[in-house]
Amino acid sequence: MQRKLALIVNLFLLVLISIPVLAIGEEEVTIPDAVIVNDEGGPTIITGEVAYTNPFFLAGTSDPLVILEDQTGFVSRDHEYVLPVESQTLGQITSNFFVSPFTYSLTLPIRPNAPLNDVDQDGQQDTGVMIFQVAYWTNTFGDPFLERRDLFGGGWSGAYASADVSSGSETQGEYIGGSIIIYAPEAGQAFPSGFGADNMLFTADDPLVIVPQGYTIVNMDTTPFTFDRTSEPTINLIEGEGAEADDFSDLTYTAAFDAMVNKFRLEYAFTDFKGLNWDALSATYRPRIEAAQANADADAFMFAVWDFVREVPDGHVSLSFTQTLFDRFVLETDGGLGIAIREVDDGRVIVNYVVDDSPAAQAGITLGAEIISINGVPIMQAVQNTRAWSEPASTDHWRTLQRLRYVIRFPLGTDVELTYRNPNSMRQRSVTLTTIAERESFAYSSFNVTSTGYELPVEFEPVGDYLLVRITSFSDDDRLTVILWERMLQQAINNGVPGIIIDMRNNGGGSGFLADQLAAYFFQEEHILGSSGRYDEDVNGFFFNPEAEEIFMLPPENLRYDGEVAVLVGTQLCQRLRVL
């Protein structure tokens, strides 16, 4: 009887000891168990969709992936946290990635391998839990797993992930909803059941519950959080406020135009630098928008927006071509005279190409002829009066070069008066020519006249003792670009090449981050390059996150090149290697 009583007492004490308590000052508070819904033992396979609206989502991507992303960086607010390779569980993309939304499947490991996080804020060391979210990434560097460069320096996902995060300056990167997945290696671990009064997770005022051993999905969109143990849950990833495109398609023409102008007014970073007056531009173009709305004329609306956009002197501001725009482009430029022209250093404009048996050739205009005027207007004045279809332009010289192409393009059958002077002649002549359907001269004047369309993003060949490298784009296949770049550097290093000439004259631009990281191969130490700011509603102005500095992140030591480097740049270069 005494042994029975002792056994009962011991069991009772054991039960008491196993009940989790939280010490608050001298008071101990019992932590309740989490209320579990759909208790099927915990998730084993997660599936879902990834929808995207951002027009640049696909740019440069060839190796997309979905992973179980360790959130230890978020717990410690470490923006330089690099996901351990052993923590990265790769999923599969199960539908056409190039069609939004695409689907994914992620099979959870029996036991994941990530750091444990003790998040009960009681000052004592407990086992803790592993914390994950499902996240979309692209793999550009190295092996199939994500390294620091793939992670843009580290931290946690701010878009295309199962957790929704804030884009505001005061709370940037903080969870505001969505779902995370936790794994408790043993029972009795505490986890927050809400954000607390400060609306932030993993801080001292979090309410706590005890979670079961194994995997549990935590839905942060409910109050309190919902703890779900569904075996095969569906979790759709969230594009996020900072990534998704603004959609004005449900608005009237005037409302959509006003919304666009207001977005420029608030969020365009170079308004003062470019000398733009959004109120004046709106007043100029809004009557055309109103007329388009009154007449239900979609084409008129589009042409008004097209002309508005071309008022912004910035090559990164554009309107995608539609069939209607393309038809107008062909109509306005299909007629040519059979010549291409260029401005030379002394200010003259000369003919640098003549099409055989064209109107210009038949009139006796020869290669090198100086063009004096078009339709009685001095040539450079006519050039400046022309608006190129390739505009807007970021620089005056790029704009002039393009307008030199378009100033001699007209609709078919247009009579054009040219005043010119042939080489080695003192006599000016004026002739009236009628345009014909010829695009040969127009193609010759293109900046891409030497391009075939089959170029790789990085091409290289020896030139004497040196290596000539052509970077044709920073918006091609990013992973292929890096592979070719590293192949080139490895050969240069192995063969003792004393210098590399980088030709970027026909580079159309693209990812500034990729350009930075290619330049990092020429350095032996990291360099801070600066930081980017963007409009933030919280401060009604531009915010530069001090925790998001752009840096050269060093590649493997055996791929760093110490020889001489020269870069050839052209008029259309949008991006840059910051090494120069």
Coordinates of C-alpha atoms in Angstrom, one line a residue:
M1 CA 0.0 0.0 0.0
Q2 CA 2.8 2.4 0.9
R3 CA 4.6 1.6 -2.4
K4 CA 1.4 2.2 -4.3
L5 CA 0.9 5.6 -2.6
A6 CA 4.6 6.6 -3.3
L7 CA 4.1 5.6 -7.0
I8 CA 1.0 7.7 -7.2
V9 CA 2.8 10.7 -5.6
N10 CA 5.7 10.4 -7.9
L11 CA 3.5 10.2 -11.0
F12 CA 1.6 13.3 -9.8
L13 CA 4.9 15.2 -9.3
L14 CA 6.1 14.1 -12.7
V15 CA 2.9 15.4 -14.3
L16 CA 3.3 18.7 -12.4
I17 CA 6.9 19.0 -13.6
S18 CA 6.0 18.4 -17.2
I19 CA 3.4 21.2 -17.3
P20 CA 5.2 24.2 -19.0
V21 CA 5.2 27.4 -17.0
L22 CA 6.5 30.9 -17.8
A23 CA 8.1 33.0 -15.1
I24 CA 7.0 36.6 -15.1
G25 CA 8.8 38.3 -12.3
E26 CA 8.0 36.1 -9.3
E27 CA 4.8 34.9 -10.9
E28 CA 4.6 31.7 -12.9
V29 CA 2.0 31.5 -15.7
T30 CA 0.9 28.2 -17.2
I31 CA 1.1 28.1 -21.0
P32 CA -1.9 26.5 -22.6
D33 CA -1.7 24.0 -25.4
A34 CA -2.3 25.2 -28.9
V35 CA -5.7 24.5 -30.3
I36 CA -5.0 22.2 -33.2
V37 CA -7.3 22.1 -36.3
N38 CA -7.3 19.2 -38.8
D39 CA -5.0 17.1 -36.6
E40 CA -3.8 14.6 -39.2
G41 CA -0.3 14.2 -37.6
G42 CA 1.3 17.2 -39.4
P43 CA 2.1 18.2 -43.0
T44 CA 4.0 15.8 -45.2
I45 CA 3.6 17.3 -48.6
I46 CA 2.8 21.0 -49.3
T47 CA 1.4 22.1 -52.6
G48 CA 0.2 25.4 -53.9
E49 CA 0.2 28.1 -56.5
V50 CA 2.6 31.1 -57.2
A51 CA 0.9 33.9 -59.0
Y52 CA 2.9 36.8 -60.4
T53 CA 1.9 40.2 -62.0
N54 CA 5.3 41.9 -62.0
P55 CA 6.5 42.2 -65.6
F56 CA 10.1 41.5 -64.6
F57 CA 9.3 38.3 -62.7
L58 CA 10.6 36.1 -65.5
A59 CA 13.6 38.3 -66.6
G60 CA 16.8 36.4 -66.6
T61 CA 15.4 33.3 -64.9
S62 CA 16.3 29.8 -66.1
D63 CA 16.6 27.9 -62.8
P64 CA 13.5 28.7 -60.7
L65 CA 12.9 26.8 -57.5
V66 CA 10.7 26.6 -54.4
I67 CA 12.3 25.8 -51.1
L68 CA 11.6 25.3 -47.4
E69 CA 13.2 28.5 -46.3
D70 CA 14.8 28.7 -42.8
Q71 CA 13.5 31.8 -40.9
T72 CA 16.2 32.0 -38.3
G73 CA 17.3 35.3 -39.9
F74 CA 13.9 36.7 -39.3
V75 CA 13.8 35.6 -35.7
S76 CA 17.1 37.5 -35.0
R77 CA 16.3 40.3 -37.6
D78 CA 19.6 39.5 -39.3
H79 CA 19.4 40.8 -42.8
E80 CA 22.7 39.2 -43.7
Y81 CA 21.6 35.7 -42.6
V82 CA 22.6 33.1 -45.2
L83 CA 20.4 30.0 -45.3
P84 CA 22.5 26.9 -44.4
V85 CA 22.6 24.6 -47.3
E86 CA 21.6 21.7 -45.1
S87 CA 18.3 23.5 -44.2
Q88 CA 17.3 24.0 -47.8
T89 CA 14.7 21.4 -48.9
L90 CA 14.0 21.8 -52.6
G91 CA 10.6 21.4 -54.0
Q92 CA 9.4 20.9 -57.6
I93 CA 7.6 23.3 -60.0
T94 CA 4.8 21.2 -61.3
S95 CA 3.3 23.3 -64.1
N96 CA 4.5 25.7 -66.8
F97 CA 6.6 28.3 -64.9
F98 CA 6.1 30.9 -67.7
V99 CA 2.3 30.9 -67.2
S100 CA 0.9 32.6 -64.0
P101 CA 0.0 31.1 -61.7
F102 CA 2.3 28.1 -61.7
T103 CA 2.1 25.3 -59.2
Y104 CA 4.6 23.6 -56.9
S105 CA 5.0 20.6 -54.6
L106 CA 7.3 20.4 -51.6
T107 CA 7.9 17.1 -49.8
L108 CA 8.9 17.7 -46.2
P109 CA 11.9 15.8 -44.8
I110 CA 11.1 13.4 -41.9
R111 CA 13.4 15.5 -39.7
P112 CA 14.6 18.9 -41.1
N113 CA 18.0 20.3 -40.4
A114 CA 17.9 23.9 -39.4
P115 CA 18.8 26.0 -36.4
L116 CA 16.5 25.7 -33.4
N117 CA 14.9 28.9 -32.1
D118 CA 13.8 29.4 -28.5
V119 CA 11.1 32.0 -28.9
D120 CA 9.3 31.9 -25.6
Q121 CA 11.2 35.0 -24.3
D122 CA 11.5 33.6 -20.8
G123 CA 15.3 34.1 -20.5
Q124 CA 15.9 30.4 -20.1
Q125 CA 17.4 28.1 -22.7
D126 CA 14.8 25.6 -24.1
T127 CA 15.1 23.3 -27.1
G128 CA 12.9 25.6 -29.3
V129 CA 11.6 25.0 -32.7
M130 CA 12.7 25.2 -36.3
I131 CA 10.8 27.9 -38.3
F132 CA 10.3 27.9 -42.0
Q133 CA 8.3 29.4 -44.8
V134 CA 7.8 28.2 -48.3
A135 CA 9.5 30.6 -50.7
Y136 CA 10.3 31.0 -54.4
W137 CA 13.8 31.8 -55.5
T138 CA 16.0 31.6 -58.6
N139 CA 19.4 29.8 -58.6
T140 CA 22.1 31.8 -60.5
F141 CA 25.4 31.0 -58.8
G142 CA 27.1 27.7 -58.0
D143 CA 25.4 24.4 -57.2
P144 CA 21.6 23.8 -57.1
F145 CA 21.4 25.2 -53.6
L146 CA 21.2 28.9 -52.7
E147 CA 24.3 30.7 -51.7
R148 CA 24.8 34.3 -50.4
R149 CA 24.8 35.8 -53.9
D150 CA 21.6 34.0 -54.8
L151 CA 20.1 35.4 -51.7
F152 CA 21.1 39.0 -52.6
G153 CA 23.2 39.1 -49.4
G154 CA 20.9 37.2 -47.1
G155 CA 18.0 37.6 -44.8
W156 CA 14.5 36.2 -45.7
S157 CA 12.1 36.5 -48.5
G158 CA 10.0 39.6 -48.9
A159 CA 7.9 38.4 -51.8
Y160 CA 6.7 35.2 -53.4
A161 CA 6.6 33.4 -50.1
S162 CA 4.1 31.9 -47.7
A163 CA 4.5 34.6 -45.1
D164 CA 3.3 38.1 -46.0
V165 CA 5.7 40.9 -44.9
S166 CA 5.4 44.7 -44.6
S167 CA 7.0 47.0 -47.1
G168 CA 6.7 50.1 -44.9
S169 CA 9.9 51.9 -43.8
E170 CA 9.2 51.5 -40.1
T171 CA 8.2 47.8 -40.3
Q172 CA 10.0 46.7 -43.4
G173 CA 10.3 42.9 -43.6
E174 CA 8.1 42.2 -40.6
Y175 CA 5.5 39.5 -40.8
I176 CA 2.0 40.8 -41.2
G177 CA 0.2 37.6 -42.2
G178 CA 0.4 34.5 -44.3
S179 CA 1.7 31.1 -43.1
I180 CA 4.9 29.7 -41.6
I181 CA 5.8 26.1 -40.9
I182 CA 7.3 25.1 -37.6
Y183 CA 9.0 21.8 -36.5
A184 CA 9.3 20.9 -32.8
P185 CA 11.8 18.1 -32.3
E186 CA 10.1 17.4 -28.9
A187 CA 6.9 18.1 -27.2
G188 CA 6.5 21.0 -24.7
Q189 CA 7.9 23.8 -26.8
A190 CA 6.3 27.3 -26.7
F191 CA 5.4 29.4 -29.7
P192 CA 3.6 32.7 -30.2
S193 CA -0.1 32.5 -30.8
G194 CA -0.3 36.2 -31.9
F195 CA 1.7 39.3 -32.7
G196 CA 1.1 40.9 -29.3
A197 CA 0.5 44.6 -28.7
D198 CA 3.5 45.7 -30.7
N199 CA 2.2 43.8 -33.8
M200 CA 5.6 42.2 -34.2
L201 CA 6.4 38.5 -33.8
F202 CA 9.1 37.0 -31.5
T203 CA 9.1 39.9 -29.1
A204 CA 8.5 40.0 -25.4
D205 CA 4.7 40.7 -25.5
D206 CA 3.8 37.6 -27.7
P207 CA 1.1 35.4 -26.2
L208 CA 2.3 31.8 -26.1
V209 CA 1.0 28.3 -26.6
I210 CA 2.6 24.9 -26.4
V211 CA 2.9 23.2 -29.8
P212 CA 3.0 19.5 -30.5
Q213 CA 6.0 17.5 -31.6
G214 CA 6.6 17.5 -35.4
Y215 CA 5.4 19.8 -38.1
T216 CA 2.6 22.4 -37.6
I217 CA 1.4 25.1 -40.0
V218 CA 0.9 28.5 -38.3
N219 CA -1.7 30.7 -40.0
M220 CA -0.9 34.3 -39.1
D221 CA -4.0 35.7 -40.8
T222 CA -6.2 34.8 -37.8
T223 CA -6.4 36.1 -34.3
P224 CA -5.2 34.1 -32.5
F225 CA -3.0 32.3 -34.9
T226 CA -4.5 29.0 -36.3
F227 CA -2.3 25.9 -35.7
D228 CA -3.0 23.4 -38.5
R229 CA -1.8 19.8 -38.7
T230 CA -3.3 18.9 -42.1
S231 CA -1.3 16.1 -43.8
E232 CA -1.3 17.5 -47.3
P233 CA -2.1 21.3 -47.1
T234 CA -2.3 23.8 -49.8
I235 CA -0.3 27.0 -49.3
N236 CA -0.3 29.6 -52.0
L237 CA 2.7 32.0 -52.1
I238 CA 2.1 35.7 -51.7
E239 CA 3.5 38.1 -54.3
G240 CA 3.5 40.9 -51.8
E241 CA 2.8 44.6 -52.0
G242 CA 6.4 45.6 -52.9
A243 CA 6.5 43.2 -55.9
E244 CA 3.0 43.2 -57.4
A245 CA 2.1 45.4 -60.3
D246 CA -0.5 48.2 -60.0
D247 CA -3.5 47.2 -61.9
F248 CA -5.7 50.0 -63.3
S249 CA -7.6 47.9 -65.7
D250 CA -10.9 48.1 -63.9
L251 CA -10.9 51.9 -64.0
T252 CA -12.3 54.3 -66.6
Y253 CA -9.8 55.8 -69.0
T254 CA -9.7 59.1 -67.1
A255 CA -9.4 57.4 -63.7
A256 CA -6.7 55.1 -65.0
F257 CA -4.8 58.1 -66.5
D258 CA -5.1 60.1 -63.3
A259 CA -3.9 57.1 -61.2
M260 CA -0.9 56.7 -63.6
V261 CA 0.0 60.4 -63.3
N262 CA -0.3 60.3 -59.5
K263 CA 2.0 57.3 -59.4
F264 CA 4.6 59.2 -61.4
R265 CA 4.1 62.2 -59.2
L266 CA 4.7 60.3 -56.0
E267 CA 7.0 57.5 -56.9
Y268 CA 9.1 58.6 -59.9
A269 CA 12.5 59.3 -58.3
F270 CA 13.9 61.7 -60.9
T271 CA 11.1 64.3 -61.2
D272 CA 13.3 67.2 -60.2
F273 CA 16.4 65.9 -61.9
K274 CA 14.6 65.6 -65.2
G275 CA 12.7 68.8 -64.8
L276 CA 9.3 67.2 -65.1
N277 CA 6.0 69.0 -64.3
W278 CA 3.4 66.3 -63.9
D279 CA 0.5 68.8 -63.5
A280 CA 1.4 70.4 -66.9
L281 CA 1.8 67.1 -68.6
S282 CA -1.6 66.0 -67.2
A283 CA -3.2 69.1 -68.4
T284 CA -1.8 68.6 -71.9
Y285 CA -2.9 65.0 -72.4
R286 CA -6.0 64.7 -70.3
P287 CA -8.3 66.3 -72.9
R288 CA -7.3 63.5 -75.3
I289 CA -8.0 60.9 -72.6
E290 CA -11.4 62.5 -72.0
A291 CA -12.2 62.4 -75.7
A292 CA -11.2 58.8 -75.9
Q293 CA -13.5 57.9 -73.0
A294 CA -16.4 59.9 -74.4
N295 CA -16.0 58.0 -77.7
A296 CA -15.1 54.6 -76.2
D297 CA -12.0 54.7 -78.4
A298 CA -9.4 52.3 -77.0
D299 CA -6.9 53.2 -79.8
A300 CA -7.1 56.9 -79.1
F301 CA -6.6 56.2 -75.4
M302 CA -3.5 54.1 -76.1
F303 CA -2.0 56.7 -78.5
A304 CA -2.5 59.4 -75.9
V305 CA -0.8 57.4 -73.2
W306 CA 2.0 56.5 -75.7
D307 CA 2.7 60.2 -76.4
F308 CA 2.5 61.0 -72.7
V309 CA 5.1 58.3 -71.8
R310 CA 7.5 59.6 -74.5
E311 CA 7.6 62.9 -72.7
V312 CA 9.5 61.3 -69.9
P313 CA 13.3 61.4 -70.8
D314 CA 14.1 58.0 -69.3
G315 CA 14.9 54.8 -71.2
H316 CA 13.4 52.7 -68.4
V317 CA 9.9 54.3 -68.9
S318 CA 8.0 52.6 -71.7
L319 CA 4.7 51.3 -73.0
S320 CA 4.6 47.8 -74.5
F321 CA 3.9 47.7 -78.2
T322 CA 0.5 46.5 -79.2
Q323 CA -0.5 45.4 -82.7
T324 CA -2.2 48.8 -83.2
L325 CA 1.0 50.7 -82.2
F326 CA 3.1 48.4 -84.4
D327 CA 0.8 49.1 -87.4
R328 CA 1.1 52.9 -86.8
F329 CA 4.9 52.5 -86.6
V330 CA 5.0 50.7 -89.9
L331 CA 2.8 53.3 -91.5
E332 CA 4.9 56.2 -90.3
T333 CA 8.3 54.7 -91.1
D334 CA 7.8 52.3 -94.1
G335 CA 8.8 54.9 -96.6
G336 CA 12.5 55.6 -97.1
L337 CA 14.8 57.6 -99.5
G338 CA 17.5 55.0 -99.6
I339 CA 20.0 56.7 -97.3
A340 CA 21.1 56.5 -93.7
I341 CA 22.7 59.6 -92.0
R342 CA 24.9 60.4 -89.0
E343 CA 26.3 63.5 -87.3
V344 CA 30.1 63.9 -87.3
D345 CA 32.4 65.7 -84.9
D346 CA 32.4 69.0 -86.8
G347 CA 28.6 69.2 -86.6
R348 CA 27.8 68.2 -90.2
V349 CA 25.3 65.5 -91.0
I350 CA 26.5 63.1 -93.7
V351 CA 25.2 60.2 -95.6
N352 CA 26.9 57.0 -94.3
Y353 CA 24.9 54.5 -96.3
V354 CA 23.2 54.5 -99.8
V355 CA 20.9 51.8 -101.1
D356 CA 21.6 50.9 -104.7
D357 CA 19.0 52.1 -107.2
S358 CA 17.1 54.0 -104.5
P359 CA 15.6 57.5 -105.0
A360 CA 18.6 59.0 -103.4
A361 CA 21.1 57.0 -105.5
Q362 CA 19.2 57.9 -108.7
A363 CA 19.3 61.6 -107.7
G364 CA 23.1 61.4 -107.5
I365 CA 23.5 61.5 -103.7
T366 CA 26.7 59.7 -102.8
L367 CA 28.3 58.2 -99.7
G368 CA 29.7 61.0 -97.5
A369 CA 27.3 63.7 -98.9
E370 CA 26.4 66.4 -96.4
I371 CA 22.7 66.9 -95.8
I372 CA 21.9 70.6 -95.4
S373 CA 18.2 70.6 -95.0
I374 CA 15.0 68.5 -95.2
N375 CA 11.9 70.2 -96.6
G376 CA 13.6 73.6 -96.1
V377 CA 14.3 73.0 -92.4
P378 CA 18.0 73.0 -91.4
I379 CA 18.9 69.3 -90.8
M380 CA 19.7 69.5 -87.1
Q381 CA 16.6 71.6 -86.4
A382 CA 14.6 68.9 -88.3
V383 CA 16.3 66.2 -86.2
Q384 CA 15.3 68.0 -82.9
N385 CA 11.7 68.4 -84.2
T386 CA 11.5 64.7 -84.8
R387 CA 10.2 62.3 -82.2
A388 CA 11.7 58.8 -82.5
W389 CA 9.5 55.7 -82.0
S390 CA 12.4 54.4 -79.8
E391 CA 11.9 57.2 -77.3
P392 CA 11.9 58.0 -74.5
A393 CA 15.6 58.3 -74.1
S394 CA 17.7 58.9 -71.0
T395 CA 20.5 61.0 -72.7
D396 CA 20.6 63.7 -75.3
H397 CA 23.1 62.0 -77.5
W398 CA 21.1 58.7 -77.6
R399 CA 18.0 60.7 -78.4
T400 CA 19.8 62.6 -81.2
L401 CA 21.2 59.4 -82.7
Q402 CA 17.8 57.8 -82.8
R403 CA 16.1 60.9 -84.3
L404 CA 18.8 60.9 -87.0
R405 CA 17.3 57.5 -88.0
Y406 CA 13.7 58.7 -88.0
V407 CA 14.0 62.2 -89.5
I408 CA 14.3 60.5 -93.0
R409 CA 11.5 58.0 -92.5
F410 CA 8.0 58.9 -93.9
P411 CA 4.8 57.2 -95.0
L412 CA 5.0 55.6 -98.4
G413 CA 4.7 58.0 -101.4
T414 CA 5.7 61.1 -99.4
D415 CA 7.5 63.8 -101.4
V416 CA 10.6 65.0 -99.5
E417 CA 12.9 67.9 -100.5
L418 CA 16.5 67.3 -99.7
T419 CA 19.3 69.9 -99.9
Y420 CA 22.7 68.3 -100.0
R421 CA 26.3 68.7 -101.0
N422 CA 28.3 65.7 -102.4
P423 CA 31.9 65.1 -101.2
N424 CA 34.5 67.2 -103.0
S425 CA 31.8 69.6 -104.3
M426 CA 31.2 73.2 -103.4
R427 CA 27.8 73.1 -104.9
Q428 CA 24.6 72.6 -103.0
R429 CA 21.7 70.9 -104.7
S430 CA 18.1 70.5 -103.9
V431 CA 16.0 67.6 -105.1
T432 CA 12.5 66.3 -104.4
L433 CA 12.4 62.6 -103.8
T434 CA 9.4 60.3 -103.3
T435 CA 9.7 57.7 -100.6
I436 CA 9.6 54.0 -101.5
A437 CA 9.1 50.8 -99.5
E438 CA 12.7 50.1 -98.4
R439 CA 13.9 49.3 -94.9
E440 CA 17.5 48.4 -95.8
S441 CA 18.8 51.9 -94.9
F442 CA 16.7 51.9 -91.7
A443 CA 18.1 48.5 -90.6
Y444 CA 21.6 49.7 -91.4
S445 CA 21.3 52.6 -89.0
S446 CA 20.1 50.4 -86.2
F447 CA 22.3 50.1 -83.1
N448 CA 21.8 46.4 -83.4
V449 CA 22.8 46.2 -87.1
T450 CA 25.7 43.8 -86.2
S451 CA 23.5 41.5 -84.0
T452 CA 22.3 38.3 -85.4
G453 CA 19.9 37.4 -82.6
Y454 CA 21.8 34.2 -81.9
E455 CA 24.4 35.9 -79.5
L456 CA 25.1 34.3 -76.2
P457 CA 25.0 36.7 -73.2
V458 CA 28.8 36.4 -72.9
E459 CA 31.1 35.6 -75.8
F460 CA 34.9 35.7 -75.8
E461 CA 37.8 35.2 -78.1
P462 CA 41.6 35.9 -78.0
V463 CA 42.9 39.1 -79.6
G464 CA 46.7 38.8 -79.5
D465 CA 47.8 38.3 -75.9
Y466 CA 44.5 39.7 -74.6
L467 CA 40.9 38.4 -74.4
L468 CA 38.0 40.2 -76.0
V469 CA 34.8 39.6 -74.1
R470 CA 31.3 40.7 -75.3
I471 CA 28.6 41.1 -72.8
T472 CA 25.5 41.4 -74.9
S473 CA 22.8 41.6 -72.2
F474 CA 22.2 41.6 -68.5
S475 CA 18.6 40.3 -69.0
D476 CA 19.3 37.1 -70.8
D477 CA 19.6 33.8 -68.9
D478 CA 21.3 34.9 -65.7
R479 CA 22.6 31.4 -64.8
L480 CA 24.0 30.9 -68.3
T481 CA 25.6 34.4 -68.1
V482 CA 27.4 33.5 -64.9
I483 CA 28.5 30.1 -66.3
L484 CA 30.0 31.7 -69.4
W485 CA 31.6 34.5 -67.4
E486 CA 33.3 32.1 -65.0
R487 CA 34.4 29.9 -68.0
M488 CA 36.0 32.9 -69.6
L489 CA 37.7 34.0 -66.3
Q490 CA 39.0 30.5 -65.6
Q491 CA 40.6 30.3 -69.0
A492 CA 42.1 33.8 -68.7
I493 CA 43.6 32.9 -65.3
N494 CA 44.8 29.5 -66.4
N495 CA 46.5 30.9 -69.5
G496 CA 48.0 34.0 -67.8
V497 CA 46.1 36.5 -69.9
P498 CA 47.5 39.9 -69.0
G499 CA 44.3 41.9 -69.8
I500 CA 40.7 41.6 -70.7
I501 CA 38.8 43.9 -73.0
I502 CA 35.0 44.0 -72.2
D503 CA 32.8 45.1 -75.1
M504 CA 29.5 46.4 -73.9
R505 CA 28.6 48.6 -76.9
N506 CA 25.6 46.5 -77.8
N507 CA 24.5 45.7 -74.3
G508 CA 20.8 46.4 -73.8
G509 CA 20.9 46.5 -70.0
G510 CA 18.9 44.5 -67.5
S511 CA 19.8 43.4 -64.0
G512 CA 22.0 45.9 -62.2
F513 CA 22.6 43.3 -59.5
L514 CA 24.0 40.9 -62.0
A515 CA 26.3 43.5 -63.5
D516 CA 27.6 44.3 -60.0
Q517 CA 28.3 40.7 -59.2
L518 CA 30.1 40.1 -62.5
A519 CA 32.3 43.1 -61.7
A520 CA 33.1 41.6 -58.2
Y521 CA 35.3 39.0 -59.9
F522 CA 37.9 41.7 -60.4
F523 CA 38.2 42.4 -56.7
Q524 CA 39.9 40.7 -53.7
E525 CA 37.7 42.4 -51.1
E526 CA 34.1 43.4 -50.8
H527 CA 33.0 47.0 -51.4
I528 CA 29.8 48.8 -50.4
L529 CA 28.3 50.3 -53.6
G530 CA 25.5 52.3 -52.1
S531 CA 21.8 51.7 -51.5
S532 CA 18.6 52.1 -53.4
G533 CA 15.6 54.0 -52.2
R534 CA 11.9 53.8 -53.2
Y535 CA 8.7 55.7 -52.4
D536 CA 7.2 54.7 -49.0
E537 CA 3.6 55.7 -48.1
D538 CA 4.5 55.6 -44.4
V539 CA 6.9 58.6 -44.8
N540 CA 5.3 60.1 -47.9
G541 CA 8.7 60.2 -49.5
F542 CA 11.6 58.1 -50.5
F543 CA 13.2 55.7 -48.0
F544 CA 16.7 54.2 -48.1
N545 CA 16.9 51.1 -46.0
P546 CA 20.3 51.3 -44.2
E547 CA 20.2 47.5 -43.9
A548 CA 19.9 46.9 -47.6
E549 CA 23.3 48.2 -48.9
E550 CA 24.4 47.0 -52.3
I551 CA 27.8 45.3 -52.3
F552 CA 30.3 43.4 -54.3
M553 CA 30.0 39.9 -53.0
L554 CA 33.2 38.0 -53.7
P555 CA 33.1 34.9 -55.9
P556 CA 35.3 31.8 -55.1
E557 CA 39.0 32.9 -54.7
N558 CA 40.2 30.8 -57.7
L559 CA 37.9 32.9 -60.0
R560 CA 39.1 36.3 -59.1
Y561 CA 41.0 38.0 -61.9
D562 CA 43.9 40.5 -61.1
G563 CA 44.9 41.5 -64.7
E564 CA 44.2 44.7 -66.5
V565 CA 40.6 45.4 -67.5
A566 CA 39.3 47.8 -70.2
V567 CA 35.6 48.4 -71.0
L568 CA 34.1 49.6 -74.3
V569 CA 30.8 51.3 -73.9
G570 CA 28.2 52.5 -76.4
T571 CA 25.4 55.0 -76.6
Q572 CA 22.7 52.6 -75.6
L573 CA 24.4 51.1 -72.6
C574 CA 21.9 51.1 -69.7
Q575 CA 23.8 49.2 -67.1
R576 CA 27.4 49.2 -66.1
L577 CA 30.2 47.3 -64.6
R578 CA 31.0 49.3 -61.5
V579 CA 34.6 48.4 -61.6
L580 CA 35.2 51.4 -64.0

